[in-house]
Amino acid sequence: MRPIHRLGVSLLVALFTAPLAPLAASAAPARPAPKPKVQVGGYVKTVGRAVAKKPTSKAFEVLPESADLRQWAPAIGNQGQIGSCVSWSIAHNIMGYWANRTGGSGAPYAPLYLYMRTVAAGGAPNAGTNPDYALQTATNSGVDTQADYFQGYYNYQTAPTTAQIANAANYRVSGWTRLWLGAGQTTTAKEAMMAAMASGNPVAIGMPVYSNFSALGAHTIYNSASGSMLGGHMMAAFAYDSQGITVRNSWGGNWGNAGEAKLSWSWVLSRVDAAYSVRGITTPATPVAMKPSIASMSAVKGANTGGTEVTLTGSGLADVTSVTVGGAAATNLQSALVSGSTRLTFRTPAGSNGVVDVRATSSGGTSDVGTQTKFTYQNPPPLLSSLSASSGLVFGGETVTATGNYFTGATPKVTVGTKTATGVKVVSATSLTFKVPPQPVGTYDVRLANALGASGAQSYGYTNPPAPTVTGVTPSSVPYYKASTVVVTGQALDRVTGATLGGTKATFTKVSATSAKVSVPAGAAGSFALVLTNTAGSSQGVTVTRTTPSAPTLSSLSTSTGWTYATTSVLVTGANLTDATGATANGAKVTMAKVSDTQVKVTMPKAAGAGVSLVRVTTPGGTSNAVNFTYTAPAAPTLASLSVGSAASSAAKTLVTINGTNLTAASRVTVGGQSVSFSRQSDSRVVATLGKRTAGTYHVQVTTPGGVTTTYGGSAFRYV
């Protein structure tokens, strides 16, 4: 560590007697760049009052008329929207001046570091700091270098690290003096400030800021306030002359005279309420070599072919001599100071797919690894060289094969224009298929993309299909009274978008490029033009006729007679019976079932008596002619004999065969008027089952639709 002291006064007299560079004679026109939005209120003055003391140095019998230290001042800075003006004045401007003037190492120094070390807990970014405390901190603990302070100028959310605090101890203020405290000073304060700058010591001043000062542009001299008082502010004075002092601000180069202001002596003595002379700094002969530390990477994945640009943020990056990615050397190392934070940019070497570590090496060591240093190698963005088809129809849906490279891994996203293709299937690293989405007519860029980026474009055009043509329709005639389906044949029918029948919208179904089905609804009879339409136009019309069917005719009945006492199922034969809606017998509705175009089945009901019934069938074409169905009444039954004439009264079961005529439809057998069970055997025979009965003679009778048999001697049955 070597001290850098204030230069001897005797050596400076000649340097500071030269007049200041001339300033603008009057206010200049508005600057082309907008005025910066400035932060005011960062200066917290010390409570109390101390008048300036007359300089005691005997080096100056007469103070120089002017002095200018700006040739060693650092570049104009910008504190942004952070209340760090005190730290910018001390760390950046004055410590930077001493480093430039005396060859101190480590500059520039980090104003945000000093601010974060002196601001009240939780006060950043708006709270200000006290210059006495800031100077004492810079003297006792030092200020970190900007190269090491990766938080830059504005990242107040991240506190100084332990390593940064340790490094700051190498770069300290070696001495400082408060020249006065409190506004309204005498000319003694002017002499004290002139003596300090004539001795080579910049002076930090604190003062109130008014609206006209915050908006100051190019000017000759500032000597009066106007507008609202916005708060306290600190700047570094680097020059004086007979008119006043020149201060270097921390509001960027678009403010004032390219970042500076000329304050009149009357303003300084009446409004500047504190002034501090800084006598020097101590630094190592060379900057302390810091072990690099990586805080973040701008890219955490890249192509396995290498060449991904990555920017590192962190500390100790300014002196990095090499970067490795998975052990392989990166190329194109470049460092830059961005908003006070060192950014180290490099390009990755080629690598194998997977996760590797990024490490930076300098004379201070090699950075540690962590989650923030992981870099993932992946396949590069897809390379698209050709498409199997360069155009298709506006409906989309065609399958296209893309040829190129780097298709494997995560399935690439395929876009056609702004739409995403569907059905993407990777065949190999160099081939994939996809279905094009529908698009309006035009030419669109096809691109493939993965997590690392998109391919170049191949063109794909969309065209309208040809208008449909119709060559035939089957059937060409349909019944008027019901919906029918017709099959249309022609060309370009697979892209049909609409159908009309006689100008009225009809429902259609696409079958193939040469066939489509159209539903013809029920409607008025007549001929109508059937037209098919797609996006390119309409077909010629083909005629579909709704017809009235011929009237039905009946020719025969499968049976023309039936018993009056029974229902009879009759198959009616004729013509034009397909859509029969009903049948009647002598005008009364009867049950009917459709069988075919030539037959229906009719159920003839029971009749009250014998006779002829006229059968008719009705269809949408009308009512048919009548055919005769004859009802026959059955003859009366007769009982001729019994197979058994007697039985024991105690017999549990006696089978008796009843012989007679017209017994087919027998419905009841009685013995002495009491019903017994029986079974019909034929038209002339019935078998009855007799049970126990009291001894006596009983007559057997059979009931049919034709009547009841009479009793006589042959019908008697005797129980003994």
XYZ file of C-alpha atoms in Angstrom:
720
model
C 0.000 0.000 0.000
C 1.411 3.391 -0.928
C -0.043 6.749 0.155
C -0.907 9.333 -2.463
C -0.645 12.739 -0.817
C -1.761 16.177 -1.814
C 0.794 17.662 -4.184
C 3.111 20.343 -2.785
C 1.608 23.785 -3.087
C 4.812 25.320 -4.440
C 4.629 23.040 -7.485
C 1.060 24.023 -8.317
C 1.180 27.794 -8.397
C 2.191 27.990 -11.994
C -0.333 25.335 -13.041
C -3.347 27.106 -11.574
C -2.683 30.687 -12.566
C -3.876 30.043 -16.124
C -7.407 31.299 -16.772
C -10.299 28.844 -17.034
C -11.447 27.742 -20.446
C -14.014 30.279 -21.664
C -17.686 29.381 -21.137
C -20.639 30.307 -23.294
C -21.341 34.024 -23.241
C -25.080 33.534 -22.985
C -27.663 30.827 -22.641
C -27.548 28.480 -25.609
C -30.580 27.210 -27.542
C -32.347 24.136 -26.236
C -30.126 21.070 -26.345
C -31.094 18.388 -28.862
C -31.165 15.706 -26.191
C -33.925 15.832 -23.535
C -33.016 16.917 -20.029
C -32.457 13.971 -17.732
C -34.855 13.234 -14.930
C -32.645 14.025 -11.956
C -32.572 12.699 -8.416
C -32.476 15.407 -5.734
C -32.308 14.993 -1.980
C -29.335 12.666 -1.716
C -27.318 15.109 0.387
C -28.045 15.050 4.135
C -26.189 17.951 5.726
C -24.541 17.829 9.116
C -26.405 19.684 11.860
C -24.677 22.800 13.183
C -22.638 25.706 11.898
C -18.912 26.266 11.454
C -17.520 29.314 9.709
C -14.694 28.952 7.256
C -11.208 29.647 8.488
C -8.656 31.680 6.651
C -6.083 29.462 4.867
C -2.942 29.003 6.970
C -0.649 27.778 4.212
C 2.253 30.108 3.574
C 2.696 28.680 0.093
C 0.437 31.365 -1.276
C 1.138 34.923 -0.408
C -1.518 35.757 -2.965
C -4.004 33.107 -4.130
C -4.014 32.426 -7.876
C -6.817 34.161 -9.754
C -7.930 30.791 -11.131
C -7.257 27.096 -10.904
C -8.555 24.180 -12.972
C -8.164 20.535 -11.960
C -10.538 19.075 -14.558
C -7.828 17.572 -16.720
C -7.518 14.809 -14.101
C -11.222 14.543 -13.310
C -12.968 11.321 -14.358
C -15.697 11.216 -16.981
C -19.120 12.653 -16.239
C -21.331 10.070 -14.509
C -25.045 9.612 -13.936
C -26.442 8.569 -10.584
C -29.840 7.818 -12.118
C -32.837 7.697 -9.795
C -30.784 6.887 -6.699
C -29.999 9.358 -3.920
C -26.258 8.741 -4.220
C -24.937 12.220 -5.073
C -22.663 12.304 -1.989
C -21.047 9.008 -2.981
C -20.682 10.076 -6.618
C -18.957 13.280 -5.535
C -16.543 11.484 -3.195
C -15.953 8.030 -4.715
C -16.338 8.639 -8.432
C -15.322 12.257 -8.897
C -12.805 13.118 -6.169
C -11.215 9.695 -5.537
C -11.197 9.188 -9.322
C -9.436 12.527 -9.699
C -6.715 11.513 -7.258
C -6.218 8.155 -8.970
C -5.788 9.880 -12.337
C -3.605 12.631 -10.912
C -1.203 10.442 -8.960
C -1.348 7.066 -10.710
C -3.479 5.373 -8.085
C -4.709 1.897 -8.957
C -8.215 0.463 -9.111
C -10.091 3.465 -10.516
C -12.857 4.065 -11.210
C -14.286 3.509 -7.762
C -17.858 2.424 -7.116
C -20.173 5.216 -5.896
C -23.051 2.786 -5.309
C -20.808 0.765 -2.995
C -20.137 3.814 -0.797
C -23.823 4.731 -0.913
C -24.921 1.248 0.189
C -22.355 1.324 3.020
C -23.596 4.678 4.334
C -27.330 4.862 3.598
C -29.762 3.992 6.377
C -30.997 0.393 6.322
C -33.912 0.129 3.915
C -33.401 3.697 2.719
C -32.218 2.952 -0.801
C -32.848 4.169 -3.411
C -34.469 7.415 -2.256
C -32.744 8.213 1.037
C -29.690 10.430 1.053
C -26.393 10.178 2.946
C -24.258 12.464 5.085
C -20.890 13.566 3.631
C -19.084 13.519 7.000
C -20.124 9.894 7.468
C -19.342 9.016 3.849
C -15.854 10.560 4.028
C -15.147 8.859 7.330
C -16.264 5.520 5.834
C -14.099 6.059 2.744
C -11.185 6.867 5.058
C -11.616 3.989 7.482
C -13.044 1.216 5.277
C -12.380 2.324 1.721
C -14.406 2.076 -1.471
C -14.632 -0.946 -3.755
C -13.456 -0.655 -7.341
C -16.045 -0.377 -10.063
C -14.497 -3.390 -11.774
C -15.173 -5.501 -8.685
C -18.566 -4.058 -7.798
C -20.782 -6.078 -10.144
C -23.894 -4.280 -8.894
C -22.853 -1.374 -11.112
C -24.368 2.060 -10.642
C -27.987 1.144 -10.023
C -28.472 -2.326 -8.525
C -29.204 -1.196 -4.996
C -31.233 -4.369 -4.366
C -28.025 -6.406 -3.995
C -25.965 -5.477 -0.940
C -22.156 -5.360 -1.012
C -20.652 -8.810 -0.526
C -18.081 -9.806 2.067
C -15.443 -10.050 -0.662
C -16.273 -6.571 -1.946
C -16.026 -5.099 1.548
C -12.622 -6.738 1.951
C -11.422 -5.412 -1.390
C -12.643 -1.896 -0.589
C -10.144 -1.659 2.280
C -7.375 -1.375 -0.327
C -8.707 1.928 -1.706
C -9.155 4.663 0.904
C -9.319 8.413 1.313
C -6.104 9.491 3.016
C -7.343 12.771 4.448
C -10.129 15.324 4.264
C -11.159 18.610 5.867
C -14.537 20.224 6.277
C -14.027 23.830 5.155
C -17.290 25.175 6.545
C -20.761 24.209 7.700
C -23.820 26.367 7.167
C -24.840 28.794 4.440
C -24.225 32.516 4.536
C -20.426 32.478 4.749
C -18.012 35.366 4.364
C -15.274 35.822 1.790
C -13.086 33.731 4.073
C -14.982 30.709 2.761
C -14.112 31.811 -0.775
C -10.434 32.012 0.163
C -10.567 28.579 1.839
C -12.070 26.997 -1.266
C -9.632 28.749 -3.599
C -6.691 27.665 -1.457
C -7.860 24.053 -1.492
C -8.195 23.900 -5.269
C -5.017 25.916 -5.798
C -3.335 23.221 -3.702
C -4.726 20.525 -6.006
C -7.544 19.392 -3.711
C -11.045 19.129 -5.225
C -13.866 20.288 -2.960
C -17.196 18.543 -2.397
C -20.017 21.039 -1.845
C -23.540 20.544 -0.529
C -26.326 22.957 -1.405
C -30.072 23.237 -1.923
C -31.389 22.590 -5.428
C -34.220 24.584 -6.976
C -36.325 23.842 -10.039
C -34.300 26.079 -12.330
C -31.087 24.309 -11.328
C -32.462 20.799 -11.897
C -33.487 21.843 -15.422
C -30.291 23.761 -16.132
C -29.012 23.754 -19.682
C -26.059 25.515 -21.287
C -25.358 28.696 -19.348
C -22.754 31.325 -18.518
C -23.163 31.398 -14.771
C -25.754 30.308 -12.230
C -26.382 32.826 -9.481
C -30.052 32.885 -8.517
C -32.739 30.372 -7.609
C -36.260 30.136 -8.976
C -39.034 27.620 -8.604
C -39.486 25.110 -5.826
C -36.734 23.940 -3.537
C -36.366 20.235 -4.360
C -33.845 19.074 -1.773
C -30.170 18.929 -0.939
C -27.502 17.898 -3.436
C -23.711 17.405 -3.488
C -21.250 17.985 -6.329
C -17.473 18.186 -6.738
C -15.798 21.529 -7.481
C -12.741 21.254 -9.743
C -12.099 24.848 -10.846
C -12.544 28.497 -9.897
C -11.971 31.936 -11.319
C -13.011 35.472 -10.443
C -16.650 34.763 -11.274
C -17.167 31.579 -9.331
C -16.530 27.837 -9.259
C -17.048 25.041 -11.779
C -18.677 21.919 -10.374
C -18.953 18.509 -11.943
C -22.382 16.964 -11.370
C -23.601 13.339 -11.512
C -26.664 13.881 -13.691
C -25.132 12.865 -17.000
C -23.787 14.861 -19.908
C -27.122 16.273 -21.095
C -27.463 18.493 -18.043
C -25.894 21.933 -17.699
C -22.715 22.577 -19.639
C -22.174 18.963 -20.724
C -22.563 17.775 -17.135
C -20.984 20.771 -15.378
C -22.231 24.036 -13.901
C -20.658 27.438 -13.196
C -21.774 28.786 -9.782
C -21.224 32.446 -8.922
C -19.240 33.314 -5.798
C -22.284 35.075 -4.414
C -24.286 31.854 -4.754
C -21.515 29.795 -3.182
C -21.169 32.026 -0.136
C -24.898 32.496 0.386
C -26.278 29.033 -0.456
C -23.565 26.352 -0.171
C -24.013 25.030 3.361
C -21.040 22.636 3.513
C -17.701 22.204 1.737
C -15.139 19.413 2.095
C -11.568 19.353 0.817
C -10.189 15.880 0.064
C -6.402 15.672 0.232
C -5.633 12.307 -1.382
C -6.122 8.543 -1.468
C -4.104 5.432 -0.697
C -4.117 2.439 -3.028
C -1.908 -0.537 -3.798
C 0.761 -0.005 -6.430
C -1.322 -2.207 -8.688
C -4.947 -3.275 -8.308
C -5.455 -6.248 -6.016
C -6.044 -9.300 -8.147
C -9.583 -10.482 -7.453
C -10.809 -14.010 -7.945
C -13.547 -13.791 -10.571
C -17.101 -14.492 -9.482
C -19.945 -15.117 -11.925
C -23.305 -13.738 -10.804
C -25.343 -14.313 -13.954
C -25.132 -15.276 -17.613
C -27.127 -13.709 -20.424
C -27.592 -17.109 -22.059
C -27.802 -20.449 -20.274
C -28.220 -22.645 -23.326
C -26.825 -22.730 -26.804
C -26.039 -24.787 -29.858
C -23.658 -27.717 -29.574
C -21.928 -26.305 -32.641
C -20.695 -23.414 -30.519
C -20.774 -19.727 -31.304
C -23.407 -18.708 -28.750
C -22.687 -15.234 -27.405
C -22.805 -15.140 -23.610
C -22.362 -12.104 -21.378
C -21.249 -12.620 -17.784
C -21.963 -10.287 -14.904
C -20.143 -10.554 -11.628
C -17.055 -9.308 -9.860
C -13.403 -9.489 -10.825
C -14.274 -9.855 -14.491
C -12.289 -6.905 -15.833
C -8.987 -8.798 -15.683
C -10.221 -12.214 -16.806
C -7.816 -13.771 -19.279
C -9.729 -16.923 -20.190
C -13.175 -18.494 -19.986
C -13.926 -22.189 -20.297
C -17.235 -23.860 -21.070
C -17.208 -27.469 -19.968
C -13.424 -27.258 -19.887
C -13.099 -26.009 -23.469
C -11.773 -22.519 -24.122
C -14.256 -19.849 -25.136
C -13.348 -17.311 -27.799
C -13.840 -13.616 -28.539
C -13.469 -12.423 -24.950
C -14.476 -8.759 -24.590
C -15.185 -6.753 -21.448
C -17.123 -3.524 -21.126
C -18.404 -1.320 -18.329
C -22.191 -1.045 -18.586
C -23.924 1.157 -16.004
C -20.898 0.697 -13.788
C -20.905 -3.094 -13.965
C -18.287 -5.061 -15.860
C -19.800 -7.249 -18.578
C -17.599 -9.989 -20.004
C -18.757 -11.322 -23.348
C -17.498 -14.452 -25.102
C -18.546 -17.059 -27.634
C -18.970 -20.682 -26.643
C -16.847 -23.444 -28.161
C -18.456 -26.530 -29.682
C -19.610 -29.109 -27.145
C -21.699 -32.201 -26.572
C -25.359 -32.003 -25.591
C -25.748 -31.680 -21.848
C -25.102 -29.359 -18.903
C -21.599 -27.979 -18.295
C -19.995 -25.279 -16.136
C -18.716 -21.885 -17.226
C -15.586 -20.701 -15.399
C -13.580 -17.488 -15.672
C -9.870 -17.229 -14.846
C -7.672 -14.230 -14.041
C -4.468 -13.703 -12.088
C -6.655 -13.755 -8.984
C -7.849 -17.308 -9.582
C -10.674 -19.233 -11.213
C -14.343 -18.610 -10.469
C -16.381 -21.110 -8.518
C -19.246 -23.052 -10.062
C -22.882 -22.991 -9.018
C -26.377 -23.068 -10.402
C -25.752 -19.677 -12.001
C -22.795 -21.006 -14.032
C -24.593 -23.897 -15.729
C -24.748 -23.859 -19.511
C -26.736 -26.389 -21.513
C -25.599 -27.518 -24.943
C -28.451 -28.397 -27.282
C -28.958 -29.013 -30.935
C -28.677 -25.733 -32.832
C -31.705 -24.087 -34.416
C -33.177 -26.238 -37.182
C -31.758 -25.890 -40.667
C -34.468 -25.964 -43.326
C -33.217 -26.601 -46.840
C -36.296 -27.696 -48.817
C -39.972 -28.682 -48.783
C -41.503 -31.585 -50.676
C -44.255 -29.283 -51.938
C -44.118 -25.578 -52.610
C -47.859 -24.964 -52.834
C -51.250 -26.340 -51.910
C -54.894 -25.442 -51.600
C -56.246 -22.835 -49.194
C -57.980 -25.554 -47.157
C -54.646 -26.868 -45.855
C -54.323 -30.368 -44.487
C -51.719 -31.585 -46.982
C -48.752 -33.452 -45.559
C -45.433 -31.846 -46.484
C -41.947 -33.225 -45.873
C -39.272 -30.795 -44.677
C -35.616 -31.600 -45.329
C -32.701 -30.039 -43.483
C -30.821 -30.797 -40.272
C -31.017 -30.711 -36.472
C -34.601 -31.961 -36.280
C -34.092 -34.488 -33.471
C -34.352 -33.795 -29.762
C -37.343 -31.650 -28.918
C -39.783 -31.698 -31.832
C -39.414 -28.416 -33.735
C -42.342 -26.047 -33.987
C -43.374 -25.525 -37.599
C -45.028 -22.280 -38.643
C -46.535 -21.305 -41.971
C -46.822 -17.560 -41.888
C -48.174 -16.831 -38.425
C -50.038 -20.129 -38.089
C -48.690 -23.254 -36.434
C -48.678 -26.459 -38.448
C -50.110 -29.629 -36.923
C -49.152 -33.276 -37.010
C -45.404 -32.646 -36.857
C -43.553 -35.971 -36.965
C -39.776 -36.198 -36.854
C -38.564 -38.908 -39.216
C -34.841 -38.374 -38.677
C -32.347 -35.633 -37.901
C -32.748 -34.431 -41.484
C -36.420 -35.074 -42.228
C -39.820 -34.357 -40.713
C -43.418 -34.167 -41.909
C -46.221 -31.779 -41.003
C -49.711 -30.815 -42.089
C -50.075 -27.312 -43.463
C -52.767 -25.162 -41.822
C -55.481 -23.449 -43.876
C -54.575 -19.971 -45.118
C -55.915 -17.363 -47.542
C -54.458 -17.267 -51.051
C -50.858 -16.073 -50.964
C -47.252 -17.064 -50.339
C -46.045 -17.657 -46.781
C -42.751 -18.354 -45.037
C -42.321 -21.804 -43.542
C -39.949 -21.919 -40.562
C -38.876 -24.527 -38.057
C -37.976 -23.467 -34.528
C -36.670 -25.009 -31.342
C -35.583 -23.536 -28.019
C -32.487 -21.989 -29.609
C -34.127 -20.226 -32.495
C -35.718 -20.539 -35.893
C -34.540 -21.762 -39.254
C -34.388 -19.764 -42.412
C -37.567 -19.629 -44.465
C -38.850 -21.680 -47.366
C -41.844 -20.408 -49.338
C -45.173 -22.185 -49.516
C -48.012 -20.854 -51.651
C -51.755 -21.254 -51.213
C -54.134 -21.331 -54.177
C -57.877 -21.727 -54.593
C -59.112 -25.079 -55.929
C -60.769 -25.217 -59.379
C -64.514 -24.662 -59.425
C -66.452 -27.943 -59.158
C -67.931 -29.562 -62.258
C -70.985 -31.845 -62.167
C -71.493 -34.587 -64.760
C -74.447 -36.495 -63.315
C -76.858 -37.093 -60.456
C -78.446 -40.364 -59.301
C -81.376 -40.593 -58.988
C -82.445 -37.568 -60.940
C -86.055 -37.882 -59.765
C -87.188 -38.139 -56.159
C -90.583 -38.122 -54.452
C -91.828 -34.664 -53.545
C -93.213 -35.692 -50.183
C -90.077 -36.888 -48.390
C -86.353 -36.119 -48.023
C -84.115 -38.037 -50.376
C -80.382 -38.393 -50.941
C -78.884 -38.097 -54.405
C -75.312 -38.886 -55.441
C -73.593 -36.238 -57.562
C -70.624 -37.165 -59.749
C -68.092 -34.769 -61.257
C -64.680 -33.179 -60.575
C -63.189 -31.168 -57.659
C -66.007 -32.284 -55.408
C -63.785 -32.969 -52.370
C -63.430 -29.205 -51.782
C -67.121 -28.336 -52.040
C -68.169 -25.745 -49.486
C -71.861 -25.428 -50.296
C -74.825 -26.792 -52.268
C -78.103 -25.235 -53.399
C -81.268 -26.726 -54.863
C -83.313 -24.223 -56.774
C -81.355 -21.486 -54.991
C -82.095 -22.854 -51.522
C -79.264 -24.122 -49.352
C -79.002 -27.904 -49.230
C -77.049 -30.235 -46.974
C -74.151 -32.073 -48.594
C -71.502 -34.654 -47.707
C -68.147 -34.880 -49.496
C -67.294 -38.428 -50.499
C -64.290 -38.031 -52.794
C -62.868 -35.753 -55.453
C -65.435 -37.161 -57.898
C -68.445 -37.820 -55.698
C -70.659 -36.029 -53.195
C -74.007 -36.716 -51.566
C -76.730 -34.076 -51.396
C -79.863 -34.228 -49.258
C -82.983 -33.145 -51.162
C -85.646 -32.072 -48.662
C -89.349 -32.676 -49.150
C -91.002 -29.899 -51.087
C -93.194 -28.914 -53.944
C -93.123 -31.068 -57.041
C -91.123 -29.724 -59.955
C -87.658 -29.550 -61.509
C -84.829 -27.728 -59.727
C -81.176 -26.911 -60.506
C -78.674 -28.528 -58.129
C -75.467 -26.419 -57.910
C -72.251 -27.166 -55.959
C -69.893 -24.376 -54.823
C -66.325 -24.037 -53.523
C -64.028 -21.059 -52.933
C -63.212 -20.837 -56.633
C -66.780 -20.745 -57.938
C -69.879 -22.777 -58.694
C -70.663 -25.730 -60.920
C -73.175 -25.771 -63.705
C -76.641 -26.813 -62.557
C -77.888 -30.375 -62.874
C -81.636 -31.015 -62.785
C -83.267 -32.851 -59.906
C -87.021 -33.398 -60.205
C -89.453 -33.824 -57.343
C -92.232 -36.034 -58.685
C -95.747 -36.992 -57.596
C -95.971 -40.811 -57.336
C -98.492 -42.868 -59.359
C -101.713 -43.877 -57.644
C -101.588 -47.286 -55.957
C -103.385 -50.288 -57.510
C -104.413 -53.567 -55.870
C -104.541 -56.822 -57.772
C -104.997 -59.655 -55.271
C -105.210 -60.849 -51.682
C -103.252 -63.802 -50.383
C -106.534 -65.002 -48.867
C -109.844 -63.493 -49.773
C -111.973 -65.095 -47.049
C -111.948 -65.299 -43.303
C -114.116 -66.216 -40.378
C -116.197 -63.546 -38.823
C -115.007 -64.547 -35.374
C -111.237 -64.272 -36.019
C -108.680 -61.740 -37.301
C -107.084 -62.672 -40.592
C -103.607 -61.614 -41.829
C -103.788 -60.863 -45.530
C -100.887 -60.074 -47.932
C -102.167 -57.464 -50.368
C -100.457 -57.390 -53.772
C -100.493 -54.483 -56.192
C -98.310 -51.635 -57.495
C -96.930 -48.293 -56.215
C -97.282 -49.334 -52.586
C -93.782 -48.226 -51.391
C -94.863 -45.352 -49.206
C -98.322 -46.636 -48.260
C -99.682 -44.604 -45.389
C -102.728 -46.689 -44.437
C -105.391 -49.285 -45.352
C -109.174 -49.505 -44.846
C -111.817 -52.238 -44.866
C -115.231 -50.876 -45.798
C -113.819 -47.448 -44.936
C -112.642 -48.371 -41.447
C -108.927 -48.121 -40.738
C -107.174 -51.466 -40.355
C -103.667 -52.362 -39.254
C -101.144 -52.312 -42.106
C -97.412 -53.020 -42.488
C -95.361 -52.075 -45.570
C -93.554 -55.005 -47.186
C -92.340 -53.725 -50.557
C -93.292 -51.503 -53.463
C -95.810 -54.193 -54.497
C -97.045 -55.626 -51.209
C -98.453 -54.613 -47.850
C -99.708 -56.792 -45.043
C -103.207 -56.050 -43.716
C -104.846 -57.491 -40.612
C -108.579 -57.991 -41.190
C -110.483 -57.638 -37.918
C -113.313 -59.802 -36.641
C -116.670 -59.086 -38.218
C -120.122 -58.894 -36.767
C -121.505 -61.041 -39.514
C -120.830 -62.708 -42.807
C -120.393 -60.585 -45.894
C -117.962 -58.829 -48.254
C -115.517 -56.130 -47.023
C -113.833 -53.757 -49.513
C -110.073 -53.421 -48.903
C -108.250 -50.236 -50.074
C -104.649 -48.906 -49.592
C -103.657 -45.192 -49.449
C -100.253 -43.706 -50.527
C -99.023 -40.149 -51.270
C -100.223 -40.900 -54.813
C -103.824 -41.449 -53.738
C -106.164 -44.293 -52.747
C -106.220 -47.605 -54.583
C -109.058 -49.567 -56.115
C -110.942 -51.977 -53.806
C -110.491 -55.736 -53.576
C -113.032 -57.989 -51.888
C -112.533 -59.893 -48.671
C -115.392 -62.200 -47.664
C -116.311 -62.930 -44.059
C -117.874 -66.383 -43.460
C -120.017 -67.229 -40.422
C -119.370 -70.729 -38.946
C -122.122 -73.515 -39.019
C -123.790 -74.611 -35.745
C -121.976 -77.474 -33.951
C -123.539 -80.937 -33.500
C -122.791 -83.678 -30.969
C -123.084 -87.173 -32.423
C -121.697 -89.406 -29.674
C -119.540 -89.757 -26.556
C -116.720 -92.294 -26.404
C -117.559 -93.050 -22.790
C -121.087 -92.860 -21.476
C -120.492 -93.308 -17.733
C -117.917 -93.241 -14.978
C -117.714 -93.787 -11.263
C -118.637 -90.667 -9.362
C -115.411 -91.023 -7.401
C -113.201 -91.175 -10.503
C -110.747 -88.299 -10.361
C -110.239 -88.113 -14.106
C -112.184 -89.456 -17.009
C -111.291 -88.647 -20.637
C -114.298 -88.469 -22.901
C -114.042 -88.032 -26.694
C -116.864 -85.959 -28.079
C -117.692 -86.715 -31.708
C -119.687 -84.351 -33.851
C -119.396 -81.662 -36.534
C -118.205 -78.031 -36.779
C -116.181 -78.338 -33.593
C -112.974 -76.617 -34.881
C -113.484 -73.380 -33.026
C -114.910 -74.961 -29.850
C -114.563 -72.457 -27.033
C -116.303 -74.290 -24.168
C -117.368 -77.781 -23.047
C -119.894 -78.172 -20.222
C -121.122 -81.233 -18.298
C -124.417 -80.518 -16.668
C -123.773 -76.832 -17.326
C -120.400 -76.895 -15.561
C -117.305 -76.103 -17.685
C -114.617 -78.740 -17.945
C -111.215 -78.655 -19.537
C -110.897 -79.869 -23.103
C -108.666 -79.997 -26.119
C -109.646 -79.568 -29.750
C -108.557 -82.497 -31.895
C -110.245 -81.763 -35.208
C -113.335 -80.272 -36.694
C -115.225 -83.408 -35.594
C -113.635 -84.313 -32.321
C -112.980 -82.741 -28.939
C -111.553 -84.537 -25.900
C -112.982 -83.438 -22.526
C -111.557 -84.180 -19.079
C -114.218 -84.988 -16.448
C -113.576 -85.020 -12.716
C -115.470 -86.367 -9.687
C -119.188 -85.689 -9.661
C -122.231 -86.663 -7.663
C -123.930 -89.730 -9.091
C -126.467 -88.837 -11.695
C -126.974 -88.174 -15.386
C -125.554 -85.002 -16.947
C -125.727 -83.678 -20.534
C -122.501 -82.795 -22.390
C -122.577 -79.654 -24.604
C -119.958 -77.962 -26.853
C -119.961 -74.218 -27.569
C -118.440 -72.761 -30.812
C -118.830 -69.436 -32.623
C -121.678 -71.163 -34.494
C -123.680 -71.914 -31.336
C -124.178 -74.680 -28.713
C -124.871 -78.332 -29.388
C -128.354 -79.577 -28.466
C -129.026 -82.170 -25.777
C -130.511 -85.511 -26.457
C -130.035 -89.082 -25.319
C -126.665 -89.357 -26.991
C -125.294 -86.383 -25.085
C -126.060 -87.833 -21.629
C -123.231 -88.956 -19.329
C -123.991 -90.920 -16.166
C -122.027 -90.957 -12.880
C -122.566 -94.121 -10.800
